[in-house]
mmCIF file of C-alpha atoms in Angstrom:
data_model
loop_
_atom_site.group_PDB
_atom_site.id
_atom_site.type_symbol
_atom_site.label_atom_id
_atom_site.label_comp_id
_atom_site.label_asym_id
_atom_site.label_seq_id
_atom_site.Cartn_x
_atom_site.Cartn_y
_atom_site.Cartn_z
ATOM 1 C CA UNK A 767 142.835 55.141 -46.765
ATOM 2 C CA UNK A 768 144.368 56.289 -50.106
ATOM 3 C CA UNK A 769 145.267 59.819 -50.234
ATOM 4 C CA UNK A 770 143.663 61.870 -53.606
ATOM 5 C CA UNK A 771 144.486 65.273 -54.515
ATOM 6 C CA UNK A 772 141.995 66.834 -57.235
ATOM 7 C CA UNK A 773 143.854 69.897 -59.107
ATOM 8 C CA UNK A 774 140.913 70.594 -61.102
ATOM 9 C CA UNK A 775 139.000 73.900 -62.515
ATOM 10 C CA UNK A 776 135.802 74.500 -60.492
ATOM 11 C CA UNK A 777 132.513 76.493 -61.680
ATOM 12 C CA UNK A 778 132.589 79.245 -62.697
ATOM 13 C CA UNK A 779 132.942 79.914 -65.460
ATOM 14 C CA UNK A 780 130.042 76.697 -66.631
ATOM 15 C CA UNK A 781 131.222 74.587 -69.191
ATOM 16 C CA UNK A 782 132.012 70.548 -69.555
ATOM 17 C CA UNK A 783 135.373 70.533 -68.095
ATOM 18 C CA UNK A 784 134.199 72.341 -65.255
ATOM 19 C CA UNK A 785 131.437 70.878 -64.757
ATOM 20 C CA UNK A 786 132.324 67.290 -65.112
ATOM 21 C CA UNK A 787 135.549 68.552 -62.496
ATOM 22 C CA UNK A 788 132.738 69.273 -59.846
ATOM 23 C CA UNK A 789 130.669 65.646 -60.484
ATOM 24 C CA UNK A 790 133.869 63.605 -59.911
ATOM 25 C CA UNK A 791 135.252 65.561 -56.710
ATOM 26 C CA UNK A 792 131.857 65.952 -55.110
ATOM 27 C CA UNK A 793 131.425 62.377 -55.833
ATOM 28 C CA UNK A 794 130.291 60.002 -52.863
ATOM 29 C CA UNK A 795 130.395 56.832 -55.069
ATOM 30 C CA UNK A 796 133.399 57.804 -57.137
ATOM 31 C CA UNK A 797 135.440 58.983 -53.067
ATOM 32 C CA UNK A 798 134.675 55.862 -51.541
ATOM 33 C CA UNK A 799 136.907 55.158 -48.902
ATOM 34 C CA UNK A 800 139.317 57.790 -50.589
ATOM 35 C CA UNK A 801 140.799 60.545 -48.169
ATOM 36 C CA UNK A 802 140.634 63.476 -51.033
ATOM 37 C CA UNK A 803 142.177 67.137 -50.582
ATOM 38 C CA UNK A 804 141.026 69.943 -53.286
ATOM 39 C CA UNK A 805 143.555 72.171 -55.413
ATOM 40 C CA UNK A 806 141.373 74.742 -57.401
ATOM 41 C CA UNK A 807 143.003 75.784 -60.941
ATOM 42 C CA UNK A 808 141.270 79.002 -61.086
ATOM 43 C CA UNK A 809 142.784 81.333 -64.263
ATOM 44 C CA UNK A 810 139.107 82.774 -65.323
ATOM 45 C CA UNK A 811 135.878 83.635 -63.660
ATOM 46 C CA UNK A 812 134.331 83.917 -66.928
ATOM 47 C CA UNK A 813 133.786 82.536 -70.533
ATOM 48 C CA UNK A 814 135.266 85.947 -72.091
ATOM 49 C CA UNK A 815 138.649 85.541 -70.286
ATOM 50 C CA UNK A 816 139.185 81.557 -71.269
ATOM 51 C CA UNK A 817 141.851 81.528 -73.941
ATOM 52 C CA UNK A 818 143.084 84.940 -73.432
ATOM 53 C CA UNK A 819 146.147 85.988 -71.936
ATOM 54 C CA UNK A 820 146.787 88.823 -69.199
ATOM 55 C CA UNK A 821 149.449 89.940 -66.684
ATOM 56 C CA UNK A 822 147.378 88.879 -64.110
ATOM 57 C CA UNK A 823 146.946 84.925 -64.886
ATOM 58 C CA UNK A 824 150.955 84.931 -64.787
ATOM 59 C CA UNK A 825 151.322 85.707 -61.145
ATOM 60 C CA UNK A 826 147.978 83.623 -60.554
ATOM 61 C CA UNK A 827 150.230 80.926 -62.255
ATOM 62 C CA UNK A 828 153.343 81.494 -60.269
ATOM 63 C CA UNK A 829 150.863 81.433 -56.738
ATOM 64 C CA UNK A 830 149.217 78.384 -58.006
ATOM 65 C CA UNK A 831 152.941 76.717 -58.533
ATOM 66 C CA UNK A 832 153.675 77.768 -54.799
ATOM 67 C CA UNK A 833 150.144 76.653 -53.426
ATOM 68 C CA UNK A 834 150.470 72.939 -55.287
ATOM 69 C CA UNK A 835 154.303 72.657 -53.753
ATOM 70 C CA UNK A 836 153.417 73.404 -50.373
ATOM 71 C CA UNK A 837 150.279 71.199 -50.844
ATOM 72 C CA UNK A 838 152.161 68.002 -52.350
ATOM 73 C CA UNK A 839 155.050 68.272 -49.666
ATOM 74 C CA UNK A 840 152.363 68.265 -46.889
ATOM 75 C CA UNK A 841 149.207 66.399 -47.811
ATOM 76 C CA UNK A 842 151.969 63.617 -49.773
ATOM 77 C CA UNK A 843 148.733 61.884 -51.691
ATOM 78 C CA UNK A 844 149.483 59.081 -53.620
ATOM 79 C CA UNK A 845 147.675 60.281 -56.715
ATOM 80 C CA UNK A 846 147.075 63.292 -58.322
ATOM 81 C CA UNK A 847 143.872 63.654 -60.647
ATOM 82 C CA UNK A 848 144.538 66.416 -63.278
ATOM 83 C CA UNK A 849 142.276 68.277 -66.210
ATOM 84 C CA UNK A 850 145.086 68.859 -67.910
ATOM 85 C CA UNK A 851 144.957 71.005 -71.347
ATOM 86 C CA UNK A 852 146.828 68.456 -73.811
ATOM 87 C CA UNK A 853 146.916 71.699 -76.548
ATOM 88 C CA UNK A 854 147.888 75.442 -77.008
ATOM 89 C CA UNK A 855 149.622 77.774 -74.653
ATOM 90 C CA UNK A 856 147.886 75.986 -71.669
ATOM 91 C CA UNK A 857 149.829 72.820 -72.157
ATOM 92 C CA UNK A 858 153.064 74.123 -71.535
ATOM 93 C CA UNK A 859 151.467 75.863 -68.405
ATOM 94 C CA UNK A 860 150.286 72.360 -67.874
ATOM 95 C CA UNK A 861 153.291 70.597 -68.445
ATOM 96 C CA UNK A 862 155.309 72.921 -65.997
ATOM 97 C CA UNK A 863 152.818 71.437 -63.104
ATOM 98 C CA UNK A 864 153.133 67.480 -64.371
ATOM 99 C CA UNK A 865 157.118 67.861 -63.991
ATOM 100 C CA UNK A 866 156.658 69.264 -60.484
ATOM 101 C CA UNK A 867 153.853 66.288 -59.318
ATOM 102 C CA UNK A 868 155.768 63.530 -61.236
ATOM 103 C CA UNK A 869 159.193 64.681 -58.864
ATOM 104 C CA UNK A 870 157.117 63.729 -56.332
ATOM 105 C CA UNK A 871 156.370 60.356 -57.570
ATOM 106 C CA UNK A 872 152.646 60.734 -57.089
ATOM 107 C CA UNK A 873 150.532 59.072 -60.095
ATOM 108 C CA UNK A 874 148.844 60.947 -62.212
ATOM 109 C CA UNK A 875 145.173 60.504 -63.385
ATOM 110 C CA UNK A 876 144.307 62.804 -66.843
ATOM 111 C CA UNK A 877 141.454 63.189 -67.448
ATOM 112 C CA UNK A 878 141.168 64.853 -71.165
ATOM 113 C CA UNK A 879 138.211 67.134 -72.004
ATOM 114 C CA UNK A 880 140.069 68.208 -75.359
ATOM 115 C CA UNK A 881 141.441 67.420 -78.560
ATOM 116 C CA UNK A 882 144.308 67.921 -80.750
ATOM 117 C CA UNK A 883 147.391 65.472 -79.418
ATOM 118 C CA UNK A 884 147.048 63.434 -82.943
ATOM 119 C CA UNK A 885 147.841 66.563 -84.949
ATOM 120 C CA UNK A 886 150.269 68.454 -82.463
ATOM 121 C CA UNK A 887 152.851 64.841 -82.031
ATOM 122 C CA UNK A 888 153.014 64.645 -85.880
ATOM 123 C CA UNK A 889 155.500 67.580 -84.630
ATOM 124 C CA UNK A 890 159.228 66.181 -83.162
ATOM 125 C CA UNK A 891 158.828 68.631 -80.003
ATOM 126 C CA UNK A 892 155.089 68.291 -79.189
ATOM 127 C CA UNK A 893 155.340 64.662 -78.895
ATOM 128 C CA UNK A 894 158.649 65.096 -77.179
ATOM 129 C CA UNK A 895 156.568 66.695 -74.279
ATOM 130 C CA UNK A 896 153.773 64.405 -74.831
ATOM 131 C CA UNK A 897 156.017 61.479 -74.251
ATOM 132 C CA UNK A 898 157.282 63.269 -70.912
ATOM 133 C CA UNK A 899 153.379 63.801 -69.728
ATOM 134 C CA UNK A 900 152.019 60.777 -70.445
ATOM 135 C CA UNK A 901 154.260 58.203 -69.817
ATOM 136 C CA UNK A 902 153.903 56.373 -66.614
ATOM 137 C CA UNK A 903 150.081 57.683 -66.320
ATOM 138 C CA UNK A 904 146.662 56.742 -66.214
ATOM 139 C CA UNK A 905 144.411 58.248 -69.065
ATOM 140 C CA UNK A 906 140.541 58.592 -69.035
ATOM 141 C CA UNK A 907 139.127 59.542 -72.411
ATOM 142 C CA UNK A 908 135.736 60.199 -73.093
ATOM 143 C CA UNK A 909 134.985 58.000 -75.932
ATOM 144 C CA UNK A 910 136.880 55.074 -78.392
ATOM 145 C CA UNK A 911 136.732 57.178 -81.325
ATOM 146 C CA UNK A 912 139.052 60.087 -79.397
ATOM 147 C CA UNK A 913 141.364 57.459 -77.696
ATOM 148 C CA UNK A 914 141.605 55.706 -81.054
ATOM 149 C CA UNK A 915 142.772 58.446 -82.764
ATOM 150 C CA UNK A 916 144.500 60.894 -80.716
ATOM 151 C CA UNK A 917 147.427 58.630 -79.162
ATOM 152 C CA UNK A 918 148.252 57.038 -82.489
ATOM 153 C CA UNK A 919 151.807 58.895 -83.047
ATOM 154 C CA UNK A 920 152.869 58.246 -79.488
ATOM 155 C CA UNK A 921 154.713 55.066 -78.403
ATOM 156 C CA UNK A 922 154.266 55.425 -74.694
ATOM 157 C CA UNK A 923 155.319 53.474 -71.558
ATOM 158 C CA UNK A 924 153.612 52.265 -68.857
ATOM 159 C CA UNK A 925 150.648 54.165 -69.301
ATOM 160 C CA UNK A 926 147.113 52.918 -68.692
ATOM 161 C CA UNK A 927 144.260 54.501 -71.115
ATOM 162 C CA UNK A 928 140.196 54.293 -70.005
ATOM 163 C CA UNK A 929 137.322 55.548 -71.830
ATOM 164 C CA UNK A 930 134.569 56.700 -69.763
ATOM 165 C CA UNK A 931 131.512 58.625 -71.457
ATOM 166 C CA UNK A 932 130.201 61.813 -69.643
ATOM 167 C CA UNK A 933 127.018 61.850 -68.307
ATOM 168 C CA UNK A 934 124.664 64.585 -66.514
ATOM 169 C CA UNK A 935 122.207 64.233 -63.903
ATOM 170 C CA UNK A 936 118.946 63.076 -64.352
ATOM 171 C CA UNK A 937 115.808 64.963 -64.627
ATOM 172 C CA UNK A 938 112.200 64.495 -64.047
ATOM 173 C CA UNK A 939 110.977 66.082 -67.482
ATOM 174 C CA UNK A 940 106.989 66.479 -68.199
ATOM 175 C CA UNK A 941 106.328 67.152 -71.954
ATOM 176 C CA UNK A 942 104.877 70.736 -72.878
ATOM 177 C CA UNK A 943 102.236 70.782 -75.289
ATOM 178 C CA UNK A 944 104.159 72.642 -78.032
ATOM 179 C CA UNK A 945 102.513 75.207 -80.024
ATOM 180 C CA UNK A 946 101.459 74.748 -83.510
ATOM 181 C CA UNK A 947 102.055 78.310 -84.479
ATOM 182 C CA UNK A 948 105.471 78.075 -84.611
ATOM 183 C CA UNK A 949 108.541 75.816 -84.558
ATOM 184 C CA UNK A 950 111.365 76.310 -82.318
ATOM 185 C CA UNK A 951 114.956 75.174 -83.086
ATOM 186 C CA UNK A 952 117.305 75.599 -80.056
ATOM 187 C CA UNK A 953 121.119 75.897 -80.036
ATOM 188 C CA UNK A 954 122.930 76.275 -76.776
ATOM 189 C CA UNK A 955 126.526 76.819 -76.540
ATOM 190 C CA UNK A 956 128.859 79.609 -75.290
ATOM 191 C CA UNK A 957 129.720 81.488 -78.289
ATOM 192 C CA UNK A 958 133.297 80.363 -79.086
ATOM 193 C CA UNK A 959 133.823 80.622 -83.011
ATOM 194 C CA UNK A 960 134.363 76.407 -83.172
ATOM 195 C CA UNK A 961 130.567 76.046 -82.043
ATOM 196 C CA UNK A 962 130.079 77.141 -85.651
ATOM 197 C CA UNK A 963 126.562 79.062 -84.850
ATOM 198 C CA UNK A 964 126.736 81.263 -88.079
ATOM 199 C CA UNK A 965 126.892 77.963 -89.713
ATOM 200 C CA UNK A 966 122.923 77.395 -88.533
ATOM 201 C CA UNK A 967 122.421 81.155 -88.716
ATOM 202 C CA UNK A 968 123.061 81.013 -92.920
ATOM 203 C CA UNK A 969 121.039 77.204 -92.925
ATOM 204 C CA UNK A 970 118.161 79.123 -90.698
ATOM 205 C CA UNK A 971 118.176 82.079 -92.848
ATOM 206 C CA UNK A 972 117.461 79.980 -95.947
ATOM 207 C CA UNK A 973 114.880 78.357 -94.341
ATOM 208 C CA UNK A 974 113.353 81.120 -93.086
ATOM 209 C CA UNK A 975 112.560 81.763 -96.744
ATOM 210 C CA UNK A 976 110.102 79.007 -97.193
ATOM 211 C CA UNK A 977 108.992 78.289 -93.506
ATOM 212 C CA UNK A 978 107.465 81.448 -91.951
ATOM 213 C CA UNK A 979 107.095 79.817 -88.941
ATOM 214 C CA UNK A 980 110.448 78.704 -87.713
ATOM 215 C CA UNK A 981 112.138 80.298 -84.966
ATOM 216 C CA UNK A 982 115.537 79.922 -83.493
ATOM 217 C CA UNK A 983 116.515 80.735 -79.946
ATOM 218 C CA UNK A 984 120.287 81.232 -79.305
ATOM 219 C CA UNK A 985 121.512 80.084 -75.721
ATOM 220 C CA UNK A 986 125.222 81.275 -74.252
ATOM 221 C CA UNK A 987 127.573 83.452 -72.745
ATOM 222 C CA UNK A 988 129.086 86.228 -75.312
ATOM 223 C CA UNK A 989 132.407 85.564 -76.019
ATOM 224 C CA UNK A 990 134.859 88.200 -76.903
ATOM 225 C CA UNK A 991 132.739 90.473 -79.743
ATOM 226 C CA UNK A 992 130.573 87.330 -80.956
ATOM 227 C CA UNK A 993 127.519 88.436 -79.817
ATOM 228 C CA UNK A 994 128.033 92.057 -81.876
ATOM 229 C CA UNK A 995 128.749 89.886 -84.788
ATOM 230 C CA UNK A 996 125.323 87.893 -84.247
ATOM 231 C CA UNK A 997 123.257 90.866 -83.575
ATOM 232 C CA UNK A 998 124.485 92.366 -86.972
ATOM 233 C CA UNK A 999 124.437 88.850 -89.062
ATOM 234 C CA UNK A 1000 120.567 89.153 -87.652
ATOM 235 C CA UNK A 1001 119.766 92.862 -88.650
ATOM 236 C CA UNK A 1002 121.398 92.883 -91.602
ATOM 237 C CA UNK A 1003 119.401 89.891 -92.669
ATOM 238 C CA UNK A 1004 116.435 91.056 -91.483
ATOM 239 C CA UNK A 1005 115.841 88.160 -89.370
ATOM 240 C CA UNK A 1006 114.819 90.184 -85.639
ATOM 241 C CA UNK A 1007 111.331 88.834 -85.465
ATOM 242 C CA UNK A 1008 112.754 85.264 -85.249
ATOM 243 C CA UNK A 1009 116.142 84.795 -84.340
ATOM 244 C CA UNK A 1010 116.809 85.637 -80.294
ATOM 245 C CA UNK A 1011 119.859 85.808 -78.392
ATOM 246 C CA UNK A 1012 119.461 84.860 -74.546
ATOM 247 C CA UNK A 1013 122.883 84.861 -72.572
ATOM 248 C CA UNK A 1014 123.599 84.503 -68.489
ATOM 249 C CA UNK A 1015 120.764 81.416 -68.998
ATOM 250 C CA UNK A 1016 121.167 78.765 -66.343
ATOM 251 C CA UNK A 1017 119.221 76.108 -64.430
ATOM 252 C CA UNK A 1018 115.392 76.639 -63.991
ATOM 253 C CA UNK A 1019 115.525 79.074 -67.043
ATOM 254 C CA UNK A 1020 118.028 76.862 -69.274
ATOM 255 C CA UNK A 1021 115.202 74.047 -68.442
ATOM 256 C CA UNK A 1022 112.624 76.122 -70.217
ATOM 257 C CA UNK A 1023 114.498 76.802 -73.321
ATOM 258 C CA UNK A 1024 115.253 72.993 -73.770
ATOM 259 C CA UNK A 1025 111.160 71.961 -72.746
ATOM 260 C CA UNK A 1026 109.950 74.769 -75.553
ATOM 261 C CA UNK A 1027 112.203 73.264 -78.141
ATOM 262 C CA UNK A 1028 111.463 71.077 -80.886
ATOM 263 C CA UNK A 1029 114.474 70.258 -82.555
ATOM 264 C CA UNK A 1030 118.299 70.992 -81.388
ATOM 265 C CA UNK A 1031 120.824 72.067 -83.472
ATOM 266 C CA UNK A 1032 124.406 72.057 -82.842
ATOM 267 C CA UNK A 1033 126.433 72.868 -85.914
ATOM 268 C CA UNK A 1034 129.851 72.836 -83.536
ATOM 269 C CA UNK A 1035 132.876 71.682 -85.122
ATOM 270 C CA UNK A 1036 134.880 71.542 -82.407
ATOM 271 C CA UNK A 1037 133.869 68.915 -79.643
ATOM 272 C CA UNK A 1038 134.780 65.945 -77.634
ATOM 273 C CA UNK A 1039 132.063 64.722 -76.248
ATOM 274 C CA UNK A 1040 129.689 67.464 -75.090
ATOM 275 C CA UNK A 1041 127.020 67.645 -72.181
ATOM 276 C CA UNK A 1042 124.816 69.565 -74.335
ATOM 277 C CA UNK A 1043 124.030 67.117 -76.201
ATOM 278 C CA UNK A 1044 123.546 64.650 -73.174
ATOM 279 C CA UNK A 1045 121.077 67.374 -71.797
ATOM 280 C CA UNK A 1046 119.371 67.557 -75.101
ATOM 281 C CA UNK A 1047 118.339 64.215 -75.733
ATOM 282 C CA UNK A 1048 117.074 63.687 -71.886
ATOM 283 C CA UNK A 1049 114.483 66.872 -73.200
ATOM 284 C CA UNK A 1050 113.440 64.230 -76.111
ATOM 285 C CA UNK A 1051 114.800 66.391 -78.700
ATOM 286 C CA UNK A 1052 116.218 65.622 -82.123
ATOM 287 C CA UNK A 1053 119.631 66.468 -82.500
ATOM 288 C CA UNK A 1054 121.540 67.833 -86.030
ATOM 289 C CA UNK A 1055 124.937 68.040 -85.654
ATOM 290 C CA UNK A 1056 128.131 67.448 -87.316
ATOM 291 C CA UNK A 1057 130.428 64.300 -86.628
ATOM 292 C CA UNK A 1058 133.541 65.565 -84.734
ATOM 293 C CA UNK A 1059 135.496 63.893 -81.818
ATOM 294 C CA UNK A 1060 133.184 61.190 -80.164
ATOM 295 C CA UNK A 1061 129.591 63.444 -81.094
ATOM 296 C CA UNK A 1062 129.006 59.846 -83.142
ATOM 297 C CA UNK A 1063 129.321 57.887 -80.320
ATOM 298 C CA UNK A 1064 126.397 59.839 -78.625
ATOM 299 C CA UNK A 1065 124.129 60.962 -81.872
ATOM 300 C CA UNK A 1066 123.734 57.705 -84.180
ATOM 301 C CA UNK A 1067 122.567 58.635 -87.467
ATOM 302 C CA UNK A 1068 118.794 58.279 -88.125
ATOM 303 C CA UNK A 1069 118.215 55.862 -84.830
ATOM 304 C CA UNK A 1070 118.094 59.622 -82.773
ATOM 305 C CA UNK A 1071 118.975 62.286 -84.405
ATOM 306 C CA UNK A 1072 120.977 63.152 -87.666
ATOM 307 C CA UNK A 1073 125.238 63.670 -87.862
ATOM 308 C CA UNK A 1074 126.609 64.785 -90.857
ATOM 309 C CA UNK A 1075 129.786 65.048 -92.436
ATOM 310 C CA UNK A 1076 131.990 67.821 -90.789
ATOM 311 C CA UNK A 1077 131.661 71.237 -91.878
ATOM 312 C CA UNK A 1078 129.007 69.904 -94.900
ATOM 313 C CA UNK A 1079 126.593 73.120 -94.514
ATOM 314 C CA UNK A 1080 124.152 71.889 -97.058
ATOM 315 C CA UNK A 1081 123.523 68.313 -95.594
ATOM 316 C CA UNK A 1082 123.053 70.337 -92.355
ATOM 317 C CA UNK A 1083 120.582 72.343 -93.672
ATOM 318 C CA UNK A 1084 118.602 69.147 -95.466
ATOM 319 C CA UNK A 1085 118.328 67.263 -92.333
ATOM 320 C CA UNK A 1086 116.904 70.475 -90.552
ATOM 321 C CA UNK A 1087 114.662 70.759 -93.287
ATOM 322 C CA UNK A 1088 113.564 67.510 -92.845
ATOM 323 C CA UNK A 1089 112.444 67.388 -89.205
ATOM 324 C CA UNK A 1090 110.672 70.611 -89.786
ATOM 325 C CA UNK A 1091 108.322 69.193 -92.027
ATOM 326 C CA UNK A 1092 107.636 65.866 -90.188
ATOM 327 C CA UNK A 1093 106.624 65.756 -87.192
ATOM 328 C CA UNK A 1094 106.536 62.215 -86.432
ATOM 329 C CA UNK A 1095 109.601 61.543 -87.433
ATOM 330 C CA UNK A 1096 111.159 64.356 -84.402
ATOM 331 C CA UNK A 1097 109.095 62.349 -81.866
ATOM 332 C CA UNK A 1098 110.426 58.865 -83.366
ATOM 333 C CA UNK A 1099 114.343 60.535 -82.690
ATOM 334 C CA UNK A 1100 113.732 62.831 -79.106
ATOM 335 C CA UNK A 1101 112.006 59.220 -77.921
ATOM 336 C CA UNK A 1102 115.042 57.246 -78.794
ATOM 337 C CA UNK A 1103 116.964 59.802 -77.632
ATOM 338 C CA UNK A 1104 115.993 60.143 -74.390
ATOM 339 C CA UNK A 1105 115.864 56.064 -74.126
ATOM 340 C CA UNK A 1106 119.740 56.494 -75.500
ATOM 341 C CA UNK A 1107 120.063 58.657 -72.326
ATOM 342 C CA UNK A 1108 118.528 56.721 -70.164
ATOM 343 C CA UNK A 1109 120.935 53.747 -70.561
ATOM 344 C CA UNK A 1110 123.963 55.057 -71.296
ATOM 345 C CA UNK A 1111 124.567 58.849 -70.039
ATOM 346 C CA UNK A 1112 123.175 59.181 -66.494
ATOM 347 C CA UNK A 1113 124.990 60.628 -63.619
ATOM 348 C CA UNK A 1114 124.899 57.988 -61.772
ATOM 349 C CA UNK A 1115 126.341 55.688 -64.434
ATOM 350 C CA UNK A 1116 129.021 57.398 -65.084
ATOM 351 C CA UNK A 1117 129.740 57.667 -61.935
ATOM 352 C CA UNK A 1118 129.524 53.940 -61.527
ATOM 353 C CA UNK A 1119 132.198 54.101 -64.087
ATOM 354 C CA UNK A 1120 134.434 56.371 -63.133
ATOM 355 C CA UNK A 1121 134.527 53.970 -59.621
ATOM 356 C CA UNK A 1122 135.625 51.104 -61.725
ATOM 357 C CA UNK A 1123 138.717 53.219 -63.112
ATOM 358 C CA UNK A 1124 139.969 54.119 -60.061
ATOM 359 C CA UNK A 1125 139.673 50.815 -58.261
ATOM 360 C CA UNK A 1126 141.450 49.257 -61.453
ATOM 361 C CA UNK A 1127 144.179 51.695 -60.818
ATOM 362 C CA UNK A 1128 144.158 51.310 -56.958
ATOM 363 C CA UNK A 1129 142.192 53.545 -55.503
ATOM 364 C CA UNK A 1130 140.009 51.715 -53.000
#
């Protein structure tokens, strides 16, 4: 029996890395016949301390570098499956951890939840260390558009590249008879800057103008001051009656925001390949969005929902126009889009998928 050792951020804080961390190690299908041991990278315990530095996460660095030494020298697996952070400050973190696992000639399994190695090896030192990482290594990206792109200005050796989509589990969802009295859009994110939510605040506000009856329901954890910045972009555009903010939202409650929608909107420009999407078309929504990282890969354009040009505010705000004035046509997307879930982003079939990696790579 092979020996796996998962060094891998855990909930909490929620978000996709996380969360697709916990589907692969708690996996019966992907840890068959696999003897796996656990390593928790744990620098945060919530969204307003990712990305930001502190005394603290320096010595929980320097006790995580003792904990994975004393765990390689006695568990000895024979691969090590990483989330590493390919960009910023938390790659060199990163990187200090690869050099330590590759001395112990254990093989390494990435699995990449973020973008940003095409622009950082255009650089002689980034794709020095880039070179170091991922040589001799397996690679599992999340879609052909990101693997296409973001290894271009690397000539690498040895290294074997994947693409497995994400996928979330399943539910059992009973339509709502929605009210005719009003129109809900829905976006859902944590409230990092990228997810570009005053984007759809300025496209909502001039819609408000002609549409009385649209509402918009904002869905995430505050991030540094973003929510301060929302709450005043709402009052000072008078906009209280019909714009909401709704943060610590999960499960049972998170379920009821996505069955009350009618149309998503996720004006993020920033992504890979995110589960929110995944858990909006399951709800039979329509989706807006913008086309960044492998978002085209999930959304196609006008077969279940609408993805237009990065950043392009005003096509953003025509396609939102549109599905508020036609009703048929948001059925005609959420039903494709939930038929688009059903046979390509399950659980379970990503799971399937991720099996077929690692028994290609030798883990069986």
């Amino acid at each position: 029996m092979k020996k796996i050792l998962y060094f891998v951020q855990l909930p909490p804080p929620i978000h996709g890395v996380s969360t697709i961390n916990q589907y692969v190690f708690e996996s019966k299908i992907i840890n068959e016949d696999l003897e796996k041991h656990f390593l928790e990278i744990k620098f945060s315990n919530h969204i307003s301390e990712l990305k930001q530095f502190n005394i603290a996460k320096i010595f929980s660095f320097i006790w995580l570098y003792i904990k994975i030494l004393y765990t390689l020298i006695r568990v000895k697996p024979e691969y090590v499956y990483f989330s590493l952070m390919p960009i910023g400050k938390g790659f060199y973190r990163d990187f200090l951890f690869v050099i330590l696992i590759k001395l112990f000639r254990c093989k390494l399994i990435y699995h990449l939840h973020n973008s940003g190695i095409a622009d950082n090896s255009k650089n002689k030192y980034w794709k020095f260390f880039y070179t170091i990482t991922f040589n001799n290594s397996n690679v599992i990206m999340l879609s052909n558009n990101l693997l296409n792109s973001e290894f271009k200005n690397l000539k690498l050796k040895n290294t074997h590249f994947f693409v497995v989509n994400n996928g979330v589990e399943s539910i059992e969802y009973i339509e709502r008879n929605k009210s005719n009295d009003e129109l809900n859009i829905l976006f859902l994110s944590n409230l990092f800057p990228e997810k570009g939510l005053f984007i759809l605040l300025n496209v909502f506000k001039n819609l408000h103008q002609t549409n009385s009856k649209i509402r918009l329901n904002i869905v995430g954890d505050n991030y540094l001051n973003e929510k301060e910045k929302v709450n005043n972009y709402v009052h000072e555009n008078s906009l209280e009656s019909v714009v909401s903010y709704h943060e610590n939202i999960y499960g049972k409650d998170k379920a009821t925001f996505f069955e009350t929608a009618d149309i998503f909107a996720f004006p993020s420009l920033l992504e890979c390949f995110p589960l929110v999407l995944l858990e909006a078309m399951q709800y039979k929504l329509p989706i807006v969005c913008f086309d960044v990282g492998g978002v085209s890969e999930i959304v196609e354009n006008e077969k279940n929902g609408f993805v237009q040009p990065l950043g392009n505010e005003s096509a953003f705000q025509a396609k939102l126009e549109l599905l508020i004035s036609d009703v048929q046509l948001r059925i005609k997307l959420g039903n494709a889009a939930r038929k688009t879930f059903d046979s390509k982003f399950t659980k379970n079939i990503f799971e399937r998928e991720m099996r077929k990696v690692f028994v290609s790579i030798g883990l069986e």
